[in-house]
Amino acid sequence: MEKIAQRARLASNALQCATNDHKNSALRAIYDQLVKDRVAILAENEKDLIANKDTLSQAIFNRLSLEKKFDEMLLGVLDVIKLDDPTAKCSLARKLDENLELYRVSCPVGVLLIIFEARPEVVVQISCLAIKSGNAVILKGGKEAHNSNVALFGTIYKALSSLDTSATSVIPPTSVNLVSSREDISTLLKLDKYIDLVIPRGSKSLVQHVQESTRIPVLGHADGICSVYVDELADAKKALSIVVDSKINYPAACNAAEKLLIHKKVAPTLLPLLATALFNKNVTLFADPEAFKLIEKNNLLKPALSDSFETEYLDLSLAVKVVDSLTEAVQHINEFGSHHTDSIVTEDKDRAEQFMKQVDSAGVFWNASTRFADGFRYGFGAEIGVSTNKTHARGPVGLEGIYGNGQAVGWYGKGGDENGKVFNFKHEDIPLEKVTKKFN
Amino acid sequence: MEKIAQRARLASNALQCATNDHKNSALRAIYDQLVKDRVAILAENEKDLIANKDTLSQAIFNRLSLEKKFDEMLLGVLDVIKLDDPTAKCSLARKLDENLELYRVSCPVGVLLIIFEARPEVVVQISCLAIKSGNAVILKGGKEAHNSNVALFGTIYKALSSLDTSATSVIPPTSVNLVSSREDISTLLKLDKYIDLVIPRGSKSLVQHVQESTRIPVLGHADGICSVYVDELADAKKALSIVVDSKINYPAACNAAEKLLIHKKVAPTLLPLLATALFNKNVTLFADPEAFKLIEKNNLLKPALSDSFETEYLDLSLAVKVVDSLTEAVQHINEFGSHHTDSIVTEDKDRAEQFMKQVDSAGVFWNASTRFADGFRYGFGAEIGVSTNKTHARGPVGLEGIYGNGQAVGWYGKGGDENGKVFNFKHEDIPLEKVTKKFN
């Protein structure tokens, strides 16, 4: 295991010098090889499907099957090719003095460890995103997809090995690695010397386990407890479409709403309408006493339980609460939510802005469904995961570089240089559109 | 302790709504109160100086004394007032569809826990930076500065309490907190529910202890093992000024050079000159066998020990190694350095760029002293610490917000809205200079 991590680290060092053309030619080769290996890959996938036919739920079984998703997976590779190079982007340029310039430039993170569950196409998705962003990657998939993962990894490895030397010297085939057992992961989680970032994609228990077992930074979120707050100044029609869509568009997603908070002034008129719309879509409501009184009795109406407002249902259930004020809604979301995505429905700009400033979540929406919280919908291309971390970089991490001309710090202070000339910092910002320097 | 952390969290929630004017008026009040309390603060500082007269080294004693630094400390407050508001800055604006816009806006981190050692003026520096960036802060200073810290904290608290209600409602006096014992810290390091980021400023052992005892993200670096690499195409004059300055300008700093790597082609001519210049400044050289042979014997010339290339000397010592190639220099720096700041001296642009891409450090310099790695010299105003983390945000962390008009995700796909109208994403970037929306 340590050897794999070490190899990935070496590959990551080489990748620092890969240009966008290098990276795109590697992605193109992966695309071509996937097209060639299609039949063989699907045959391996079939083995997984047969082996797991009796033990997995229909939903997980569908996620495991590659046949219908193969074309989409191929298109995904082409999409990644089209993305801008995320590295070598300059976000700060400053003239510290004549011939002494500071640039902050994005660069790859290094070695990523990505742990995921059922869906085997993730092997391709993540490998392509890693290469495009100049990162080496170690993948660990679910055991139910073992044959599919090995086949897809084999195809990627073959593609990378087929590149010409100028490309393999900066994108070695060892840029992508696959490990398969739980024990491998325990070992890898200790190798903070080689691995820079862990991204667990999967169940809450997987994410929590990873967070508790490593000193490597973990990108991700354990819970997705999103709320829609319907304000006293909400437009009823918008409230209906946003609440219903946030809950039912794809209830198993982390960005689906699990809670509806509604202001007491509009609850008597609006809540019955919302409840009816939700009941029509087969949603069970767990209502607090105030809300319970306002909703007509129905099989799908239940009193809220003690943990209803801290539960990630991931199904057609929704906790409902009447609040006295915008402030109460914000406090409730900050205390019992998961800092993922929360939305306010209101026609009042000031109230929307107060909500957006005070709610401490990765995404705060005004008059839009929580389901929009997604890399594809944001136009970010594919998405590697949603993070609720507050202190990681979103996108490649910047690096400061100084381009000088032999300057010593000692010149900038009493005494000056060897001729006694004292230098002073200029600290002039260089407009980014005027930066002609190329960083790759 | 938990109560203090909880109070800081509440203050942090309020701070989300503080405008730049609010924050600057708070900083102005702190400045005025410091001017008024000067005599009393210095009297408390005198107590610390007397109590520690016999036990502390001269260097630490000097750091403890406030008298000569008081005016500079006051100027520091005014500098922070002058800084741009780091929050509410928009770094991404995108039109997803008509009336559906995505903005990424910087916002405060939340609650910071800052642990520092001897220098009491840090209480003022950090409190001001925290307020300016909209963060609540819990400070823990060294026990040798206890009376000074309490006095400075008291002044800040008085100043914040004196603000009018419109300001205290968004910048409560509990935005700044002081704790004093080691045990307090152990308790606080467990409170990841309330604290978002820990910044230990001090010895390597302090930083390592903190990193090992908490699940809260830690910003900082344990080691500062910086290198200067003198390339085969180096200009001798620049090499001399950069190597000497990197070592002697302030040897106790984390950005001082601890290692000199020199290409074998120039070592025979250049290394003797560099050695002489360093010996003249009283620098002891720990030379590898190759380098040892090239340098004339001298009391200050020692053979490198087994750990010489992994040591943060923090004094007038420097490890010296002859390397066969640029690649060997890069590998040595990545393997034995601390990913802080490293510099290449060369006249060749391609070689400089290879070094800057491949060296995996927070700062990579071309023909400039490593000592330039500093917030003040970068023109960042004061500096809260240097981070070697690769996956935290440098600067305030972005937050995605969507401004919609009632859109449901379901409209963007098969079926469309309730009238069957299918929506498509536009994903048009809005040029940042055209963003008229204000985020504070």
Short mmCIF file of C-alpha atoms in Angstrom, two decimals, chain A residues 36-432:
data_model
loop_
_atom_site.label_atom_id
_atom_site.label_comp_id
_atom_site.label_asym_id
_atom_site.label_seq_id
_atom_site.Cartn_x
_atom_site.Cartn_y
_atom_site.Cartn_z
CA LYS A 36 -12.71 -0.02 -27.87
CA ASP A 37 -13.15 -1.92 -24.59
CA ARG A 38 -16.88 -1.40 -24.30
CA VAL A 39 -17.93 -5.02 -24.78
CA ALA A 40 -15.28 -6.35 -22.42
CA ILE A 41 -16.16 -3.80 -19.74
CA LEU A 42 -19.86 -4.58 -19.95
CA ALA A 43 -19.08 -8.29 -19.67
CA GLU A 44 -17.21 -7.63 -16.41
CA ASN A 45 -20.06 -5.42 -15.24
CA GLU A 46 -22.46 -8.28 -15.97
CA LYS A 47 -20.46 -10.48 -13.57
CA ASP A 48 -21.05 -7.95 -10.78
CA LEU A 49 -24.74 -7.73 -11.63
CA ILE A 50 -25.16 -11.51 -11.52
CA ALA A 51 -23.18 -11.89 -8.31
CA ASN A 52 -25.28 -9.25 -6.54
CA LYS A 53 -28.68 -9.98 -8.05
CA ASP A 54 -30.20 -11.33 -4.88
CA THR A 55 -28.62 -9.20 -2.20
CA LEU A 56 -28.91 -5.62 -3.40
CA SER A 57 -31.95 -3.33 -3.50
CA GLN A 58 -33.31 -2.41 -6.92
CA ALA A 59 -32.00 1.15 -6.54
CA ILE A 60 -28.42 0.04 -5.85
CA PHE A 61 -28.65 -2.63 -8.54
CA ASN A 62 -29.59 0.07 -11.07
CA ARG A 63 -26.68 2.21 -9.98
CA LEU A 64 -24.35 -0.73 -10.49
CA SER A 65 -25.42 -1.42 -14.08
CA LEU A 66 -23.26 0.30 -16.71
CA GLU A 67 -25.06 -0.62 -19.89
CA LYS A 68 -27.48 2.30 -20.05
CA LYS A 69 -24.95 4.75 -18.63
CA PHE A 70 -22.04 3.92 -20.93
CA ASP A 71 -22.74 6.60 -23.53
CA GLU A 72 -23.30 9.21 -20.87
CA MET A 73 -20.00 8.20 -19.28
CA LEU A 74 -18.26 8.69 -22.63
CA LEU A 75 -19.85 12.11 -23.06
CA GLY A 76 -18.62 12.97 -19.57
CA VAL A 77 -15.03 12.42 -20.72
CA LEU A 78 -15.56 14.79 -23.64
CA ASP A 79 -17.10 17.36 -21.28
CA VAL A 80 -14.01 17.29 -19.09
CA ILE A 81 -11.80 17.83 -22.16
CA LYS A 82 -13.83 20.95 -22.94
CA LEU A 83 -13.39 22.44 -19.44
CA ASP A 84 -10.90 25.24 -18.94
CA ASP A 85 -7.60 24.17 -17.41
CA PRO A 86 -8.18 24.86 -13.70
CA THR A 87 -4.44 25.07 -12.98
CA ALA A 88 -2.03 27.88 -13.77
CA LYS A 89 -4.72 30.48 -13.28
CA CYS A 90 -3.48 33.71 -11.78
CA SER A 91 -5.72 35.23 -9.11
CA LEU A 92 -3.42 37.92 -7.75
CA ALA A 93 -0.62 39.88 -9.37
CA ARG A 94 1.24 42.60 -7.57
CA LYS A 95 4.31 44.64 -8.25
CA LEU A 96 6.19 44.71 -4.95
CA ASP A 97 8.97 46.78 -6.48
CA GLU A 98 10.66 47.18 -9.86
CA ASN A 99 11.52 43.66 -11.06
CA LEU A 100 9.98 42.13 -7.96
CA GLU A 101 6.55 40.75 -8.73
CA LEU A 102 4.20 38.55 -6.76
CA TYR A 103 1.76 36.18 -8.47
CA ARG A 104 -0.76 33.84 -6.90
CA VAL A 105 -1.29 30.94 -9.27
CA SER A 106 -3.57 27.93 -8.95
CA CYS A 107 -1.87 24.54 -8.84
CA PRO A 108 -2.89 20.93 -8.27
CA VAL A 109 -3.47 19.67 -4.74
CA GLY A 110 -1.21 16.62 -5.20
CA VAL A 111 -2.47 13.11 -4.40
CA LEU A 112 -6.17 12.50 -3.82
CA LEU A 113 -7.69 9.45 -2.17
CA ILE A 114 -11.28 8.97 -3.29
CA ILE A 115 -13.53 6.40 -1.65
CA PHE A 116 -16.86 5.71 -3.27
CA GLU A 117 -19.66 3.16 -3.30
CA ALA A 118 -21.82 1.38 -5.86
CA ARG A 119 -21.52 3.37 -9.11
CA PRO A 120 -18.58 2.07 -11.20
CA GLU A 121 -18.63 4.96 -13.73
CA VAL A 122 -17.19 7.07 -10.92
CA VAL A 123 -13.81 5.43 -11.74
CA VAL A 124 -13.86 7.17 -15.11
CA GLN A 125 -15.38 10.44 -13.89
CA ILE A 126 -12.91 10.93 -11.09
CA SER A 127 -9.87 9.77 -13.05
CA CYS A 128 -10.65 12.31 -15.77
CA LEU A 129 -11.27 15.16 -13.32
CA ALA A 130 -8.06 14.28 -11.46
CA ILE A 131 -5.97 14.30 -14.64
CA LYS A 132 -7.56 17.55 -15.83
CA SER A 133 -6.74 19.23 -12.52
CA GLY A 134 -3.20 17.78 -12.46
CA ASN A 135 -3.76 15.52 -9.47
CA ALA A 136 -2.75 11.90 -9.00
CA VAL A 137 -5.53 9.77 -7.56
CA ILE A 138 -5.99 6.58 -5.60
CA LEU A 139 -9.47 5.12 -6.03
CA LYS A 140 -11.31 2.70 -3.80
CA GLY A 141 -14.71 1.52 -5.05
CA GLY A 142 -17.41 -0.64 -3.54
CA LYS A 143 -16.80 -4.39 -3.48
CA GLU A 144 -20.11 -5.09 -5.25
CA ALA A 145 -18.64 -3.30 -8.32
CA HIS A 146 -15.23 -4.94 -8.07
CA ASN A 147 -15.09 -6.51 -11.55
CA SER A 148 -16.45 -3.39 -13.23
CA ASN A 149 -13.99 -1.14 -11.38
CA VAL A 150 -11.02 -3.33 -12.29
CA ALA A 151 -12.09 -3.38 -15.95
CA LEU A 152 -12.54 0.40 -16.13
CA PHE A 153 -9.26 1.00 -14.32
CA GLY A 154 -7.51 -1.43 -16.71
CA THR A 155 -8.82 0.54 -19.68
CA ILE A 156 -7.60 3.84 -18.22
CA TYR A 157 -4.20 2.38 -17.40
CA LYS A 158 -3.91 0.99 -20.92
CA ALA A 159 -4.83 4.38 -22.40
CA LEU A 160 -2.28 6.25 -20.28
CA SER A 161 0.41 3.68 -21.09
CA SER A 162 -0.21 4.15 -24.81
CA LEU A 163 0.68 7.86 -24.81
CA ASP A 164 3.94 9.00 -26.36
CA THR A 165 6.93 9.59 -24.09
CA SER A 166 6.55 13.36 -23.97
CA ALA A 167 3.09 12.83 -22.47
CA THR A 168 3.90 9.86 -20.18
CA SER A 169 6.81 11.77 -18.69
CA VAL A 170 4.32 14.30 -17.31
CA ILE A 171 1.26 12.03 -17.00
CA PRO A 172 2.62 8.63 -15.92
CA PRO A 173 0.13 5.73 -15.98
CA THR A 174 0.58 5.60 -12.18
CA SER A 175 -1.33 8.88 -11.99
CA VAL A 176 -4.42 6.71 -11.52
CA ASN A 177 -4.44 3.87 -8.98
CA LEU A 178 -7.07 1.44 -7.78
CA VAL A 179 -7.17 -0.35 -4.43
CA SER A 180 -9.88 -2.69 -3.37
CA SER A 181 -10.12 -3.68 0.28
CA ARG A 182 -11.25 -1.91 3.42
CA GLU A 183 -7.89 -2.73 5.01
CA ASP A 184 -6.09 -0.92 2.19
CA ILE A 185 -8.02 2.18 3.17
CA SER A 186 -7.02 1.98 6.83
CA THR A 187 -3.39 1.85 5.75
CA LEU A 188 -3.75 4.68 3.25
CA LEU A 189 -5.52 6.94 5.77
CA LYS A 190 -2.31 6.90 7.82
CA LEU A 191 -0.08 7.99 4.91
CA ASP A 192 -0.42 11.76 5.31
CA LYS A 193 3.13 11.96 4.05
CA TYR A 194 1.98 11.00 0.55
CA ILE A 195 -1.73 11.83 0.39
CA ASP A 196 -3.01 15.40 0.45
CA LEU A 197 -6.77 15.07 0.46
CA VAL A 198 -9.37 12.37 1.08
CA ILE A 199 -12.79 12.59 -0.54
CA PRO A 200 -15.27 10.01 0.77
CA ARG A 201 -18.37 9.84 -1.41
CA GLY A 202 -21.03 7.71 0.12
CA SER A 203 -23.05 7.06 3.23
CA LYS A 204 -22.92 9.22 6.31
CA SER A 205 -21.25 6.40 8.23
CA LEU A 206 -18.50 6.08 5.61
CA VAL A 207 -17.81 9.83 5.76
CA GLN A 208 -17.80 9.90 9.54
CA HIS A 209 -15.54 6.87 9.73
CA VAL A 210 -13.04 8.52 7.40
CA GLN A 211 -13.19 11.84 9.26
CA GLU A 212 -12.42 10.08 12.52
CA SER A 213 -9.60 7.90 11.21
CA THR A 214 -7.23 10.28 9.49
CA ARG A 215 -5.17 13.42 9.89
CA ILE A 216 -5.32 14.03 6.13
CA PRO A 217 -7.81 16.80 5.28
CA VAL A 218 -11.21 15.36 4.36
CA LEU A 219 -13.41 17.05 1.80
CA GLY A 220 -17.07 16.24 2.03
CA HIS A 221 -20.13 16.29 4.16
CA ALA A 222 -21.69 13.65 6.34
CA ASP A 223 -25.24 15.03 6.31
CA GLY A 224 -27.39 16.85 3.85
CA ILE A 225 -30.14 18.37 5.99
CA CYS A 226 -31.38 21.19 3.79
CA SER A 227 -34.27 23.52 4.65
CA VAL A 228 -36.68 25.69 2.75
CA TYR A 229 -37.88 28.68 4.77
CA VAL A 230 -41.14 30.22 3.56
CA ASP A 231 -41.11 33.79 4.79
CA GLU A 232 -44.08 35.95 5.75
CA LEU A 233 -43.49 37.89 2.52
CA ALA A 234 -43.32 34.79 0.31
CA ASP A 235 -45.05 34.52 -3.03
CA ALA A 236 -47.39 31.55 -2.71
CA LYS A 237 -46.81 30.22 -6.21
CA LYS A 238 -43.03 30.31 -5.83
CA ALA A 239 -43.30 28.70 -2.41
CA LEU A 240 -45.30 25.82 -3.87
CA SER A 241 -42.91 25.11 -6.73
CA ILE A 242 -39.78 25.48 -4.60
CA VAL A 243 -40.96 23.39 -1.65
CA VAL A 244 -42.32 20.59 -3.81
CA ASP A 245 -39.29 20.47 -6.13
CA SER A 246 -36.80 20.65 -3.24
CA LYS A 247 -38.45 17.60 -1.70
CA ILE A 248 -39.54 15.40 -4.58
CA ASN A 249 -37.21 16.08 -7.53
CA TYR A 250 -34.76 13.45 -6.22
CA PRO A 251 -35.35 12.70 -2.54
CA ALA A 252 -32.27 10.47 -2.16
CA ALA A 253 -29.89 13.35 -2.98
CA CYS A 254 -28.03 15.28 -0.31
CA ASN A 255 -29.45 18.55 -1.63
CA ALA A 256 -33.09 17.48 -1.26
CA ALA A 257 -35.00 19.42 1.41
CA GLU A 258 -35.60 17.61 4.68
CA LYS A 259 -37.29 20.51 6.48
CA LEU A 260 -39.90 23.12 5.75
CA LEU A 261 -39.94 26.16 8.03
CA ILE A 262 -42.83 28.56 7.58
CA HIS A 263 -43.52 31.96 9.11
CA LYS A 264 -46.51 32.03 11.48
CA LYS A 265 -48.15 34.91 9.59
CA VAL A 266 -48.55 32.94 6.37
CA ALA A 267 -48.79 29.45 7.83
CA PRO A 268 -52.61 29.48 8.29
CA THR A 269 -53.23 30.22 4.61
CA LEU A 270 -50.17 28.79 2.88
CA LEU A 271 -49.33 25.66 4.86
CA PRO A 272 -52.59 23.83 3.96
CA LEU A 273 -51.85 24.45 0.26
CA LEU A 274 -48.26 23.27 0.61
CA ALA A 275 -49.39 20.20 2.53
CA THR A 276 -51.94 19.26 -0.12
CA ALA A 277 -49.36 19.62 -2.90
CA LEU A 278 -46.91 17.47 -0.95
CA PHE A 279 -49.50 14.84 -0.04
CA ASN A 280 -50.36 14.62 -3.74
CA LYS A 281 -46.77 13.66 -4.36
CA ASN A 282 -46.94 11.06 -1.58
CA VAL A 283 -44.80 13.03 0.87
CA THR A 284 -45.20 12.21 4.58
CA LEU A 285 -45.14 15.30 6.79
CA PHE A 286 -43.74 15.26 10.32
CA ALA A 287 -45.35 18.40 11.69
CA ASP A 288 -44.62 20.27 14.90
CA PRO A 289 -47.74 20.95 17.06
CA GLU A 290 -48.36 24.38 15.53
CA ALA A 291 -48.12 23.06 11.97
CA PHE A 292 -50.09 19.92 12.84
CA LYS A 293 -53.09 22.05 13.89
CA LEU A 294 -53.11 23.90 10.55
CA ILE A 295 -53.02 20.87 8.26
CA GLU A 296 -56.09 18.82 7.49
CA LYS A 297 -55.88 15.27 8.79
CA ASN A 298 -54.43 12.74 6.40
CA ASN A 299 -52.68 9.37 6.53
CA LEU A 300 -49.50 11.10 5.50
CA LEU A 301 -49.64 13.65 8.35
CA LYS A 302 -47.69 12.60 11.46
CA PRO A 303 -46.68 14.52 14.56
CA ALA A 304 -43.01 15.44 14.56
CA LEU A 305 -40.83 13.13 16.66
CA SER A 306 -38.03 14.26 18.91
CA ASP A 307 -35.44 13.77 16.14
CA SER A 308 -37.54 14.86 13.16
CA PHE A 309 -35.66 18.13 12.74
CA GLU A 310 -32.23 16.50 12.79
CA THR A 311 -32.99 13.67 10.38
CA GLU A 312 -31.73 13.24 6.84
CA TYR A 313 -34.72 11.31 5.48
CA LEU A 314 -33.50 10.77 1.91
CA ASP A 315 -37.03 9.66 1.07
CA LEU A 316 -40.49 11.19 0.70
CA SER A 317 -40.59 12.57 4.25
CA LEU A 318 -40.41 16.19 5.34
CA ALA A 319 -40.33 17.80 8.79
CA VAL A 320 -42.50 20.91 9.07
CA LYS A 321 -42.23 23.70 11.63
CA VAL A 322 -43.95 27.04 12.13
CA VAL A 323 -41.52 29.77 13.20
CA ASP A 324 -42.21 33.16 14.77
CA SER A 325 -39.64 35.13 12.80
CA LEU A 326 -36.92 35.13 10.19
CA THR A 327 -34.42 35.16 13.05
CA GLU A 328 -35.90 32.00 14.52
CA ALA A 329 -35.68 30.32 11.11
CA VAL A 330 -32.01 31.30 10.76
CA GLN A 331 -31.18 30.08 14.27
CA HIS A 332 -32.98 26.80 13.69
CA ILE A 333 -31.14 26.20 10.42
CA ASN A 334 -27.74 27.05 11.90
CA GLU A 335 -28.33 24.86 14.95
CA PHE A 336 -30.05 21.81 13.46
CA GLY A 337 -29.09 21.95 9.78
CA SER A 338 -25.96 20.55 8.22
CA HIS A 339 -24.55 23.73 6.61
CA HIS A 340 -25.15 22.33 3.13
CA THR A 341 -27.80 24.33 1.24
CA ASP A 342 -30.77 26.33 2.50
CA SER A 343 -33.30 28.45 0.66
CA ILE A 344 -35.56 31.36 1.57
CA VAL A 345 -38.78 32.10 -0.28
CA THR A 346 -39.61 35.79 0.05
CA GLU A 347 -40.38 38.81 -2.12
CA ASP A 348 -38.45 41.09 0.23
CA LYS A 349 -34.86 41.79 -0.76
CA ASP A 350 -33.70 42.90 2.69
CA ARG A 351 -35.06 39.79 4.35
CA ALA A 352 -33.49 37.62 1.67
CA GLU A 353 -30.13 39.28 2.20
CA GLN A 354 -30.34 38.90 5.97
CA PHE A 355 -31.03 35.18 5.50
CA MET A 356 -28.21 34.78 2.98
CA LYS A 357 -25.71 36.52 5.25
CA GLN A 358 -26.70 34.85 8.49
CA VAL A 359 -27.30 31.27 7.40
CA ASP A 360 -23.96 29.52 7.77
CA SER A 361 -24.20 27.11 4.85
CA ALA A 362 -22.14 26.33 1.76
CA GLY A 363 -25.07 27.44 -0.41
CA VAL A 364 -27.80 29.95 0.45
CA PHE A 365 -30.56 30.46 -2.10
CA TRP A 366 -33.23 33.07 -2.60
CA ASN A 367 -36.39 31.87 -4.32
CA ALA A 368 -34.78 28.77 -5.80
CA SER A 369 -34.97 25.04 -5.12
CA THR A 370 -32.24 23.53 -2.91
CA ARG A 371 -31.80 20.95 -5.67
CA PHE A 372 -29.87 23.53 -7.71
CA ALA A 373 -26.86 22.92 -5.42
CA ASP A 374 -24.93 20.80 -7.86
CA GLY A 375 -21.76 21.15 -9.89
CA PHE A 376 -23.48 20.40 -13.18
CA ARG A 377 -26.27 22.91 -12.56
CA TYR A 378 -23.70 25.54 -11.48
CA GLY A 379 -21.98 24.95 -14.82
CA PHE A 380 -18.85 23.56 -13.13
CA GLY A 381 -18.76 20.53 -15.44
CA ALA A 382 -18.69 17.30 -13.46
CA GLU A 383 -18.61 17.47 -9.70
CA ILE A 384 -16.32 15.64 -7.34
CA GLY A 385 -18.53 16.15 -4.29
CA VAL A 386 -20.13 18.88 -2.25
CA SER A 387 -18.11 20.17 0.65
CA THR A 388 -19.39 21.79 3.80
CA ASN A 389 -15.86 22.47 5.02
CA LYS A 390 -15.39 26.14 5.75
CA THR A 391 -11.67 26.38 5.36
CA HIS A 392 -10.69 24.43 2.30
CA ALA A 393 -10.18 26.01 -1.07
CA ARG A 394 -13.01 25.63 -3.50
CA GLY A 395 -11.11 24.90 -6.70
CA PRO A 396 -7.39 24.42 -7.10
CA VAL A 397 -5.34 25.90 -4.33
CA GLY A 398 -3.32 29.03 -4.94
CA LEU A 399 0.39 29.30 -4.55
CA GLU A 400 2.37 32.46 -4.22
CA GLY A 401 5.38 32.94 -6.44
CA ILE A 402 7.79 35.84 -6.54
CA TYR A 403 9.69 36.79 -9.65
CA GLY A 404 12.64 38.86 -8.57
CA ASN A 405 15.94 40.15 -9.76
CA GLY A 406 18.23 39.24 -6.88
CA GLN A 407 16.62 41.41 -4.22
CA ALA A 408 17.45 40.90 -0.56
CA VAL A 409 14.96 41.68 2.18
CA GLY A 410 17.70 43.58 3.97
CA TRP A 411 17.60 46.25 1.26
CA TYR A 412 14.06 47.13 2.35
CA GLY A 413 14.88 48.65 5.70
CA LYS A 414 17.50 50.55 7.65
CA GLY A 415 20.91 50.25 6.04
CA GLY A 416 19.68 49.39 2.58
CA ASP A 417 21.82 47.49 0.08
CA GLU A 418 25.62 47.28 -0.03
CA ASN A 419 25.76 50.88 -1.27
CA GLY A 420 23.44 52.08 1.46
CA LYS A 421 20.51 52.52 -0.94
CA VAL A 422 17.24 51.92 0.90
CA PHE A 423 14.43 50.28 -1.11
CA ASN A 424 10.71 50.76 -0.51
CA PHE A 425 7.88 48.42 -1.41
CA LYS A 426 5.54 49.66 -4.14
CA HIS A 427 2.72 47.13 -3.68
CA GLU A 428 0.97 48.07 -6.91
CA ASP A 429 -1.71 45.68 -8.06
CA ILE A 430 -1.22 44.49 -11.62
CA PRO A 431 -4.65 44.25 -13.29
CA LEU A 432 -5.26 40.58 -13.97
#
